[in-house]
mmCIF file of C-alpha atoms in Angstrom:
data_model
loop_
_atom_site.group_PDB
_atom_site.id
_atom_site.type_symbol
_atom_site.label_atom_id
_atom_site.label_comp_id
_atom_site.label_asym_id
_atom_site.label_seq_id
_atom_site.Cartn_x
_atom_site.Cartn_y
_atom_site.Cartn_z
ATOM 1 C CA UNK A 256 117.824 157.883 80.754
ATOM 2 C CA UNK A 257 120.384 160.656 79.774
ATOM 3 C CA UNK A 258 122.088 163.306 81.649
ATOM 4 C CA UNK A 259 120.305 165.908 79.756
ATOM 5 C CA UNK A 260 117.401 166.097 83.040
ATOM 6 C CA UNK A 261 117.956 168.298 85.337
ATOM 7 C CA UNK A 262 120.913 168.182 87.642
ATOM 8 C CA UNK A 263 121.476 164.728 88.746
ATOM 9 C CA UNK A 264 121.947 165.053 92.708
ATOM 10 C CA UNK A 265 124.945 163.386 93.537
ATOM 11 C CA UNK A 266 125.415 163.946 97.122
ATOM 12 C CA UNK A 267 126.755 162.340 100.786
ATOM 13 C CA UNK A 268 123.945 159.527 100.803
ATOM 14 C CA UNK A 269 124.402 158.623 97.039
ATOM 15 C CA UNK A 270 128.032 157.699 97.041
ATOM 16 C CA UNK A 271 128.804 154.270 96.696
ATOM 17 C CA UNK A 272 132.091 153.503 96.684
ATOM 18 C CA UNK A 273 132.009 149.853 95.315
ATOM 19 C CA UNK A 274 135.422 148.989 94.445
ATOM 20 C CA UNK A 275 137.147 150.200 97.395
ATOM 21 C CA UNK A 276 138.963 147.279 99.380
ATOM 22 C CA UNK A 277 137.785 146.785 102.814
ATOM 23 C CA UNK A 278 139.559 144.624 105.360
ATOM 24 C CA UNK A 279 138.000 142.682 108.092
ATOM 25 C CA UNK A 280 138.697 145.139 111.134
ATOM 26 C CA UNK A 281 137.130 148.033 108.933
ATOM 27 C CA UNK A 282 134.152 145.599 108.501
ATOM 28 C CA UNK A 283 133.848 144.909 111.668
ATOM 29 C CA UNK A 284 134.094 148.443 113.008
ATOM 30 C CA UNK A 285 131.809 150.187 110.748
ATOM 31 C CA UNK A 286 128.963 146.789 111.227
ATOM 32 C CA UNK A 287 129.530 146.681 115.770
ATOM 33 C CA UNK A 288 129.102 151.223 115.098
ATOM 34 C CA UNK A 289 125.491 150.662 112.875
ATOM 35 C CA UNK A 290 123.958 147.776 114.825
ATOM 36 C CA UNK A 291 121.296 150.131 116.123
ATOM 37 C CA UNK A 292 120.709 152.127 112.588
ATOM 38 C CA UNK A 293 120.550 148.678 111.154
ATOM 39 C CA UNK A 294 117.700 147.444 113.189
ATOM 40 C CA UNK A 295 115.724 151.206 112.734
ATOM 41 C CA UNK A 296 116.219 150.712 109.100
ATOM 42 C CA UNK A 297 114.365 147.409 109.049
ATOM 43 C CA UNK A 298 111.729 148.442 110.997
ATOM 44 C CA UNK A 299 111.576 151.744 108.720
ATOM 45 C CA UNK A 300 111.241 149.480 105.632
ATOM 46 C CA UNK A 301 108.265 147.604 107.297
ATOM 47 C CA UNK A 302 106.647 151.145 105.792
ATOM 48 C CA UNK A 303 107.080 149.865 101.692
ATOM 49 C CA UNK A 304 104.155 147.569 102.674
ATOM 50 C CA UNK A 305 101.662 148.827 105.680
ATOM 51 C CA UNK A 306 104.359 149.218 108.556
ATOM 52 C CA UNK A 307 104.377 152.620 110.969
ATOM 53 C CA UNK A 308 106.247 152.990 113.933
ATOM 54 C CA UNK A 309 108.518 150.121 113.239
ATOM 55 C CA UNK A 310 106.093 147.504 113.213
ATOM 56 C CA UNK A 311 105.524 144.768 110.548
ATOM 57 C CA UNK A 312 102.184 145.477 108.403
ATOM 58 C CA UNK A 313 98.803 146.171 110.147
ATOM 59 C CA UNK A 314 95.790 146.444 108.640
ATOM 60 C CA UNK A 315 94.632 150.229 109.588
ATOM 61 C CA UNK A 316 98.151 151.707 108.117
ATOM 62 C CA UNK A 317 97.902 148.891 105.294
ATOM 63 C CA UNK A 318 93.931 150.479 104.597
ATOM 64 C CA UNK A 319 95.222 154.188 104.717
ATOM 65 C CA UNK A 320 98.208 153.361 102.731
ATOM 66 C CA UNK A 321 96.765 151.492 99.692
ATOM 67 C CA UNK A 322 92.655 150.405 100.202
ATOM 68 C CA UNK A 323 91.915 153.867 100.717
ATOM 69 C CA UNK A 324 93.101 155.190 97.513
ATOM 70 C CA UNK A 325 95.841 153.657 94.851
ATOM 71 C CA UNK A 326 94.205 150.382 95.206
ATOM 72 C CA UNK A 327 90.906 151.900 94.008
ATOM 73 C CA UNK A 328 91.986 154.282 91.416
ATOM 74 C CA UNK A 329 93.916 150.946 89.279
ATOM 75 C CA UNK A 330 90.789 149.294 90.037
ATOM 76 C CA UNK A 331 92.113 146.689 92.322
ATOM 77 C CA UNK A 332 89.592 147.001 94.545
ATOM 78 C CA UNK A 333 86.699 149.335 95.798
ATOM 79 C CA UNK A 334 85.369 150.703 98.763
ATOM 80 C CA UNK A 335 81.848 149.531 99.339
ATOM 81 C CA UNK A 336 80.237 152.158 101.895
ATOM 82 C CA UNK A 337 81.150 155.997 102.455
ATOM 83 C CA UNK A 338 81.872 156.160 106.265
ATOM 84 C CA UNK A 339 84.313 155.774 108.726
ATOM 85 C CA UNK A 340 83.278 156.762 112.204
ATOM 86 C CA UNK A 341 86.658 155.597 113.648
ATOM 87 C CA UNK A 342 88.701 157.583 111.021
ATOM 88 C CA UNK A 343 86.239 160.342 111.499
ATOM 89 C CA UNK A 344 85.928 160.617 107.713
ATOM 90 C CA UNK A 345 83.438 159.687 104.875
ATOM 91 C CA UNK A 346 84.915 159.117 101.759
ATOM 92 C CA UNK A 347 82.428 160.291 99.284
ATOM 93 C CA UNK A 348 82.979 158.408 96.252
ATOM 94 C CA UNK A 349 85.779 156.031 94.792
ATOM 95 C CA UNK A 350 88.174 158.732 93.602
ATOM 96 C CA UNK A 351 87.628 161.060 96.536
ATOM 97 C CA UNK A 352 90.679 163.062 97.467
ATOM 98 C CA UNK A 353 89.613 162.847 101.019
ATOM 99 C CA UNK A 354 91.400 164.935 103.777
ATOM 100 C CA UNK A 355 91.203 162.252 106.428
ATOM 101 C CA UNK A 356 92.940 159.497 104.535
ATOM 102 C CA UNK A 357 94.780 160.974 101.196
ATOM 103 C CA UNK A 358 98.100 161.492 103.345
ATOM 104 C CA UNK A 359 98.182 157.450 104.179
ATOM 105 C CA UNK A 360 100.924 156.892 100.708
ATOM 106 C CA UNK A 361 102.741 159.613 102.078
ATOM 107 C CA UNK A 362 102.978 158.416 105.586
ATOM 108 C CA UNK A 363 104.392 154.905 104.595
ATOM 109 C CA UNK A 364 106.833 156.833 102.363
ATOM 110 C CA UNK A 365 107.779 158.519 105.576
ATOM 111 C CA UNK A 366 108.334 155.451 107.960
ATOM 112 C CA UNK A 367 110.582 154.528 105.168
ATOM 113 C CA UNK A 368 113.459 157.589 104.778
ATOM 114 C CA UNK A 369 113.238 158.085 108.891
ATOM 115 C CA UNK A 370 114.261 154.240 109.320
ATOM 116 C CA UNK A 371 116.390 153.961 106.273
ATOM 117 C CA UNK A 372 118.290 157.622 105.817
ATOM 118 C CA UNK A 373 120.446 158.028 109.378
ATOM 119 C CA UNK A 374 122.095 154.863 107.556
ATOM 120 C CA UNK A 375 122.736 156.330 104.549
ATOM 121 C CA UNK A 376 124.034 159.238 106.329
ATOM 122 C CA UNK A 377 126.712 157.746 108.386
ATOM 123 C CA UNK A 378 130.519 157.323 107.328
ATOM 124 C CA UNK A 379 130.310 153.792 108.624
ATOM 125 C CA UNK A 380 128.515 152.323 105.872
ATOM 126 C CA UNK A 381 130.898 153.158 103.624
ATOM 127 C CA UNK A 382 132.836 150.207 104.611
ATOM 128 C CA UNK A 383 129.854 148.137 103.832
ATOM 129 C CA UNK A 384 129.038 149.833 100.216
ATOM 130 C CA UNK A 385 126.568 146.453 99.372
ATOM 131 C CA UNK A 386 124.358 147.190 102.496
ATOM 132 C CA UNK A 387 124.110 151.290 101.591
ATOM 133 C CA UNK A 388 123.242 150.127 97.883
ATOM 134 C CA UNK A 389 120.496 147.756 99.135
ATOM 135 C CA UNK A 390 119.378 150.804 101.555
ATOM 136 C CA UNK A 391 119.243 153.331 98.802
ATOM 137 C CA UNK A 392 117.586 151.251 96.611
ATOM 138 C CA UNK A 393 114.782 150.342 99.175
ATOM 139 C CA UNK A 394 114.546 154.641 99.879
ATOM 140 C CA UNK A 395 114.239 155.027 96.226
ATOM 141 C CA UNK A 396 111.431 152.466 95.299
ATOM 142 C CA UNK A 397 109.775 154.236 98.390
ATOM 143 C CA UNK A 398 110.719 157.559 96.736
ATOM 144 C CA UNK A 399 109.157 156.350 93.026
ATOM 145 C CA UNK A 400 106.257 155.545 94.585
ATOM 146 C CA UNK A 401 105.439 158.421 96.452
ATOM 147 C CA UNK A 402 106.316 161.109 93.957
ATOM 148 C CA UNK A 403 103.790 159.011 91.073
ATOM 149 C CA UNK A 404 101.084 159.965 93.580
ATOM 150 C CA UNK A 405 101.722 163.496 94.878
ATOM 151 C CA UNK A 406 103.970 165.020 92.752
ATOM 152 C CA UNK A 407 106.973 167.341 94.045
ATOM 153 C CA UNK A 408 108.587 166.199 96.880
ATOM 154 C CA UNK A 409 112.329 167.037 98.632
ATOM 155 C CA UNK A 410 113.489 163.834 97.533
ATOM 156 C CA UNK A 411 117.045 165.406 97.924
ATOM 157 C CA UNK A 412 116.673 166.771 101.035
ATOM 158 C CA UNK A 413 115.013 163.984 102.978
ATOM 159 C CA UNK A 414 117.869 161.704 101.520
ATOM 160 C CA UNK A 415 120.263 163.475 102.764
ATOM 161 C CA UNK A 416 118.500 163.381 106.103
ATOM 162 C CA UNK A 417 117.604 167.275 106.270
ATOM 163 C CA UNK A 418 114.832 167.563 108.731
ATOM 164 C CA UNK A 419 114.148 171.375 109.263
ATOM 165 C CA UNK A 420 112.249 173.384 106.516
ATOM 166 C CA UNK A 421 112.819 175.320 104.075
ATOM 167 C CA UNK A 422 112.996 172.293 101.808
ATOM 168 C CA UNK A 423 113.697 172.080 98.067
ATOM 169 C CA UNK A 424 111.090 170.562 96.294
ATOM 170 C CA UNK A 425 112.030 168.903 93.395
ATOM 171 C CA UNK A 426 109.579 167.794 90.536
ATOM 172 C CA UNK A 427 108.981 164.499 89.243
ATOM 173 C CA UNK A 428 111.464 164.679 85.856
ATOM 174 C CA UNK A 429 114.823 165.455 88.667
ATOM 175 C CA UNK A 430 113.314 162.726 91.056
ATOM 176 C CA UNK A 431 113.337 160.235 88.093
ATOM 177 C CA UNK A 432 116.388 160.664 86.303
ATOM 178 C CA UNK A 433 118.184 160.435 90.249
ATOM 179 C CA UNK A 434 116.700 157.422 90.446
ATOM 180 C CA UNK A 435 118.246 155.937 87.747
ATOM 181 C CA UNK A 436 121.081 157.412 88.429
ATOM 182 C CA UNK A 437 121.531 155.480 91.495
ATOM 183 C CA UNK A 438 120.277 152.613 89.805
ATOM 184 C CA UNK A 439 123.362 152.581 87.915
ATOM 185 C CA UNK A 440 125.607 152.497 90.833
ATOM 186 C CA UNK A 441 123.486 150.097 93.154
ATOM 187 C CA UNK A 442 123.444 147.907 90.193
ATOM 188 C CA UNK A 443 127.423 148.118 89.591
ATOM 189 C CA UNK A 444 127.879 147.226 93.293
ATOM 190 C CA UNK A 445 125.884 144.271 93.236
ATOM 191 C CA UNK A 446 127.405 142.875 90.189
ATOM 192 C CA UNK A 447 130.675 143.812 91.718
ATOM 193 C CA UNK A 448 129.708 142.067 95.178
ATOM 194 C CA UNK A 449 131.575 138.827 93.597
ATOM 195 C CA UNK A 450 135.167 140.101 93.503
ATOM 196 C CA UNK A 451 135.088 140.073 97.565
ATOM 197 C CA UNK A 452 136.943 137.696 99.451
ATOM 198 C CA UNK A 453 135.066 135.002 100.727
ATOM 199 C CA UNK A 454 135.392 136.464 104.484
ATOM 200 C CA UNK A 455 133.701 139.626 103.243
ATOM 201 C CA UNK A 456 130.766 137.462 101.354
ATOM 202 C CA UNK A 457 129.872 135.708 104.141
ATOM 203 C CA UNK A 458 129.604 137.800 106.653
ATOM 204 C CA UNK A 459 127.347 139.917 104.383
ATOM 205 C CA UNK A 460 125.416 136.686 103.612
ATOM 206 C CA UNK A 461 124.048 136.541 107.624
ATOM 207 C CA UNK A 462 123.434 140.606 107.256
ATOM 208 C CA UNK A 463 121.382 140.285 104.445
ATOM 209 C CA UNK A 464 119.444 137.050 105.177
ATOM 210 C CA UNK A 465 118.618 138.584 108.961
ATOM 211 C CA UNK A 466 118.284 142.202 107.738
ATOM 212 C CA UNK A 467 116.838 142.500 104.590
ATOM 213 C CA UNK A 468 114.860 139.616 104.331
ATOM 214 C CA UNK A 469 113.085 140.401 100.715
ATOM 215 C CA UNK A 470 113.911 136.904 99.406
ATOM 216 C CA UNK A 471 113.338 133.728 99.958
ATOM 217 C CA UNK A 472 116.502 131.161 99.834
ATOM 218 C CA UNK A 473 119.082 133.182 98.665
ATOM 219 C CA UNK A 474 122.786 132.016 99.555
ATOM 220 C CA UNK A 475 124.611 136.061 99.188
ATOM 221 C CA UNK A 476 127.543 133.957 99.589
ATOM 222 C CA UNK A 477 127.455 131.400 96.861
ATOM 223 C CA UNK A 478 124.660 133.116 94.543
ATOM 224 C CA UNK A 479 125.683 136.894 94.503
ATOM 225 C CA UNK A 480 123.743 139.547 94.362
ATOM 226 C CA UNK A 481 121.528 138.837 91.498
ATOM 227 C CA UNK A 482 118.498 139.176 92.948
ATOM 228 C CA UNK A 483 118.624 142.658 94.484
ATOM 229 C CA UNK A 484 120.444 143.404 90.890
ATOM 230 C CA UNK A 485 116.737 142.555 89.366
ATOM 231 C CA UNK A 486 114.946 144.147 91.740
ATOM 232 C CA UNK A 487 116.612 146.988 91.098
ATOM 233 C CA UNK A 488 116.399 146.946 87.184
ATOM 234 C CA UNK A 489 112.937 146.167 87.634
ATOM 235 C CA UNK A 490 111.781 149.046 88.873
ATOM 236 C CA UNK A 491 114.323 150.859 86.178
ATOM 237 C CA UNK A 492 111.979 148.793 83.924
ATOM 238 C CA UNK A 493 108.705 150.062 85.730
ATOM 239 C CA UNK A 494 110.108 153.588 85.699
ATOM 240 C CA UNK A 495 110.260 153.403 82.032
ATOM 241 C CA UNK A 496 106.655 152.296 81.445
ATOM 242 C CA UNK A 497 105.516 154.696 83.341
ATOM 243 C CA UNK A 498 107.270 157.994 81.269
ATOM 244 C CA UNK A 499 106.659 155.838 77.807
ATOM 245 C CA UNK A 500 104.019 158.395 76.858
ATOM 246 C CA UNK A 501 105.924 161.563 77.659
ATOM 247 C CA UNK A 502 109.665 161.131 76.790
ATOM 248 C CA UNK A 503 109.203 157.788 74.344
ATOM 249 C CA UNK A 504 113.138 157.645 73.298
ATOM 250 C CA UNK A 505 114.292 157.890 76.632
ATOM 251 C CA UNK A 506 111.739 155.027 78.204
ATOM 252 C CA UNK A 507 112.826 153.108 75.085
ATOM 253 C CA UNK A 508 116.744 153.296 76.197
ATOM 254 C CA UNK A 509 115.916 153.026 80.224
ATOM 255 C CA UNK A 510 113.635 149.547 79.431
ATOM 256 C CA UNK A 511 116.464 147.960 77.023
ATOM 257 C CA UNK A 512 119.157 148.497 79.249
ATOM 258 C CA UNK A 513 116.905 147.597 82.217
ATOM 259 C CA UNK A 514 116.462 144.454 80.563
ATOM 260 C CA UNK A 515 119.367 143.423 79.332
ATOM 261 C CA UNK A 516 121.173 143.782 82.497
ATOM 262 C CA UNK A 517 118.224 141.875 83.949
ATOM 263 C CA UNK A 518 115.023 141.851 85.516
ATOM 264 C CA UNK A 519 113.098 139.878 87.604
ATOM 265 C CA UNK A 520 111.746 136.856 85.574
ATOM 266 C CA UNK A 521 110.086 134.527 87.340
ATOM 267 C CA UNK A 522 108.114 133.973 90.872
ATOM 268 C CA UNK A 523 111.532 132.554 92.457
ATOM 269 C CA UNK A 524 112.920 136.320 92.170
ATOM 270 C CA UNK A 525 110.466 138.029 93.617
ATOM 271 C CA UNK A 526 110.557 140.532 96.127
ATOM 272 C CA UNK A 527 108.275 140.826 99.011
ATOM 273 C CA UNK A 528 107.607 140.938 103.178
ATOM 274 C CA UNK A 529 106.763 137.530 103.223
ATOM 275 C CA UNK A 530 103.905 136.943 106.136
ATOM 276 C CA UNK A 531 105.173 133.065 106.285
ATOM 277 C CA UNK A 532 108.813 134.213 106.796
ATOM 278 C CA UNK A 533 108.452 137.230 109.273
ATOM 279 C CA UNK A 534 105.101 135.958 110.972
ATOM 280 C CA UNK A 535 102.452 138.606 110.350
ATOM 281 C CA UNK A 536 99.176 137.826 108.665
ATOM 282 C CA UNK A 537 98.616 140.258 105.548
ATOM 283 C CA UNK A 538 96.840 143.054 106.194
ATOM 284 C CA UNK A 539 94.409 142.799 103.504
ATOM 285 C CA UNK A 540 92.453 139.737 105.204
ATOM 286 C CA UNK A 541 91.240 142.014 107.943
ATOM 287 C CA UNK A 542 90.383 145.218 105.955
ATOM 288 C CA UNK A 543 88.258 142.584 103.868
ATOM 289 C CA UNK A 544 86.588 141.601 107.549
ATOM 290 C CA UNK A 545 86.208 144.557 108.316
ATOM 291 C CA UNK A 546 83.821 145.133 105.459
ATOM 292 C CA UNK A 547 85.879 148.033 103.938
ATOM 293 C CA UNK A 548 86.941 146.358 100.781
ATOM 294 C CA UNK A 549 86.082 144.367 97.720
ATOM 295 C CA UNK A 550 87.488 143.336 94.830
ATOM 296 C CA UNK A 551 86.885 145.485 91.990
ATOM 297 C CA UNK A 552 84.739 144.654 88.865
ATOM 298 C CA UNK A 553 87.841 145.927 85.956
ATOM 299 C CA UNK A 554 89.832 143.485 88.405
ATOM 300 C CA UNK A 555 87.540 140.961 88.385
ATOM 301 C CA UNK A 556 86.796 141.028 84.678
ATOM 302 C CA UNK A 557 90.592 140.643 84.031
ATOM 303 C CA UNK A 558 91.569 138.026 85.890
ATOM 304 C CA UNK A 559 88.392 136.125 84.310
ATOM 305 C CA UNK A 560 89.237 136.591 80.890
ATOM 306 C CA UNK A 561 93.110 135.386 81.482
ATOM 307 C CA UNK A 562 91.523 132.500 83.590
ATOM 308 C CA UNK A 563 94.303 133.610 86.420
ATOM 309 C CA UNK A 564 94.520 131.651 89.591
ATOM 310 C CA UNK A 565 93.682 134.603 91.401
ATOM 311 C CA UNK A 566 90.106 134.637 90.432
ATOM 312 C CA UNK A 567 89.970 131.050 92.025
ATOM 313 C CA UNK A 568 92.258 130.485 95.174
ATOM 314 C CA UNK A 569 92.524 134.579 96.239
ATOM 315 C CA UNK A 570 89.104 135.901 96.405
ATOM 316 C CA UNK A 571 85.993 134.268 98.278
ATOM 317 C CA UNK A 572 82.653 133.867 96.256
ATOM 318 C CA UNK A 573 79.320 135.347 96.417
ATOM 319 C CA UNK A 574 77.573 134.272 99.957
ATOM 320 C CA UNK A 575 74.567 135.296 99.220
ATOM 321 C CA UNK A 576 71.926 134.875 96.404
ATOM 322 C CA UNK A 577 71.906 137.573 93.745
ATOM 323 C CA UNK A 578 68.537 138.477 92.259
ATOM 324 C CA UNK A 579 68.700 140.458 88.907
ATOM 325 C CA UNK A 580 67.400 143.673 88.205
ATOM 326 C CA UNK A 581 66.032 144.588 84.931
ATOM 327 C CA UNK A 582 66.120 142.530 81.722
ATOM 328 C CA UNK A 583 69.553 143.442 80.260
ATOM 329 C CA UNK A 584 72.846 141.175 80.094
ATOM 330 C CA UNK A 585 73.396 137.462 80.107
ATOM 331 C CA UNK A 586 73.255 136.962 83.664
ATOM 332 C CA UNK A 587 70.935 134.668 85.157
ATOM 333 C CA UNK A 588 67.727 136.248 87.164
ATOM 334 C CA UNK A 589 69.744 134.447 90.347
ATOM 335 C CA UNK A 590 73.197 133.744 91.051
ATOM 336 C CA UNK A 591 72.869 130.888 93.854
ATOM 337 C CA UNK A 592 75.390 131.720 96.663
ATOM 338 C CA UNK A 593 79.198 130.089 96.007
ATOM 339 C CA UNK A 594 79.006 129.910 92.457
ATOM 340 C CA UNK A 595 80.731 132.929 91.110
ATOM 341 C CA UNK A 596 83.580 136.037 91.950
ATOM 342 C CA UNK A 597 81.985 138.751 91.799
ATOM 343 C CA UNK A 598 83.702 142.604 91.637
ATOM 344 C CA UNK A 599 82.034 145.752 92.630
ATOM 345 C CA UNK A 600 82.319 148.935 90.036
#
């Protein structure tokens, strides 16, 4: 991506000051002064995945934030009946834009920048430039997110923790090219993370492992930042696929060097609230309970044809019989309960 977007925002929360030396007392200082912001801005990243109000994922912000909408319009998954008396909504089709649950992205999006930007924001964290970079790359994969769906947004602003309106809005072109902006940086910090002093990398080790906990097994100390390094050019690589169609060249270039810096590769670098390592059970097994989602038939129909292990160990099969209607297609005039996964269009 080239500097020949829009201004590239370059303001109080996007500095990263990687190569400046740090000694212990300064790390000590500015860590004892963010203790507090630290905690909000784990509980505000709860948000990425179906957290609100600091809480690990639950299954009615999980439903608004994804079941309700993106999860149906990629054809994960569809809604199966039109009301929700609780909600005091009915959703009338698939791909309705419905008042009483459209705002759920947006509110996850939300939970995110309150927990995550006071940090960002404070002079302390300066002295801990690996811990802003992981911060401001967690804001921005919030921030890529949101703006795919709804557009517009005062991704500026909110980063640089304005709270009263007017707000700038700023349209999804400037949001993107920020992005990878920061990228860059967060990216350079990581990489730089193993020119500390030993001192410095393990204290970090104990923040990261307790704070950010993202990864599974990961030894900051011995290993380096790699991980968050591929995280991050992964979603440099996403943000690429996703603008292939409208500025080719410039996807092209963003994907290349995305890769070549590296991306995440295999299941061992992945990046996820893990329910076995924080202790929550995922929110999609009791929106599924609940009767308020099913697995889609596109879904379904891909995961059959690749012979994925989703199609066996993820989903449950029919429970009851299937009689067919009409004369067309292959299937069989009835499916006997437990014999096959079956999506809904």
């Amino acid at each position: 991506l080239t500097a020949s977007a829009q201004a590239v925002n370059n303001n109080k929360a996007d500095q990263i000051d990687y190569t400046k030396e740090i000694t212990e007392d300064q790390y000590t200082a500015a860590y004892n002064a963010l203790k507090v912001e630290i905690g909000q801005a784990l509980s505000g990243l709860y948000g990425l995945r179906g957290g609100k109000n600091g809480e690990m994922p639950g299954a009615h912000a999980y439903q608004y934030q994804f079941c309700l909408g993106p999860d149906n319009y990629v054809q994960y998954s569809c809604v199966p009946h039109s009301d929700f008396p609780y909600g005091g909504f009915t959703l009338r089709s698939t791909y309705d834009l419905c008042k009483g649950s459209i705002s759920g992205p947006k509110g996850g999006y939300d939970f995110v920048r309150q927990g995550v930007v006071p940090i960002l924001n404070d002079d302390n964290i300066n002295n801990i430039p690996e811990l802003k970079a992981a911060y401001l790359l967690f804001y921005d994969y919030a921030a890529i997110e949101n703006v795919d769906l709804f557009g517009p947004v005062p991704y500026t602003d909110f980063k640089n923790n304005v709270d009263k309106s007017p707000f700038t809005y700023q349209d999804m072109r400037t949001v993107y090219y920020t992005v990878e902006a920061n990228i860059r940086d967060i990216v350079a910090c990581f990489k730089n993370f193993s020119n500390r002093p030993d001192w410095y990398k393990k204290k970090l080790n104990g923040v990261f492992n307790g704070q950010l906990p993202f990864f599974k097994n990961v030894n900051y100390q011995k290993q380096g930042m790699d991980r968050l390094a591929r995280f991050a050019n992964s979603l440099k690589l996403r943000m690429a696929i996703h603008i292939a169609s409208v500025e080719p060249e410039t996807a092209k270039k963003g994907a290349e060097e995305a890769v070549q810096s590296g991306v995440i590769e295999s299941v061992d670098g992945e990046a996820a609230l893990f329910t076995s390592t924080l202790g929550f059970a995922h929110p999609l097994i009791q929106v599924s309970e609940w009767g308020d989602s099913r697995m889609g038939a596109s879904f379904e129909s891909l995961l059959m044809s690749l012979d994925h292990p989703y199609s066996k160990y993820l989903f449950m099969q029919n429970s009851d019989p299937i009689t067919k209607t009409g004369t067309q297609g292959s299937a069989p005039a009835m499916t006997q309960p437990d014999t096959r996964t079956i999506g809904m269009r």
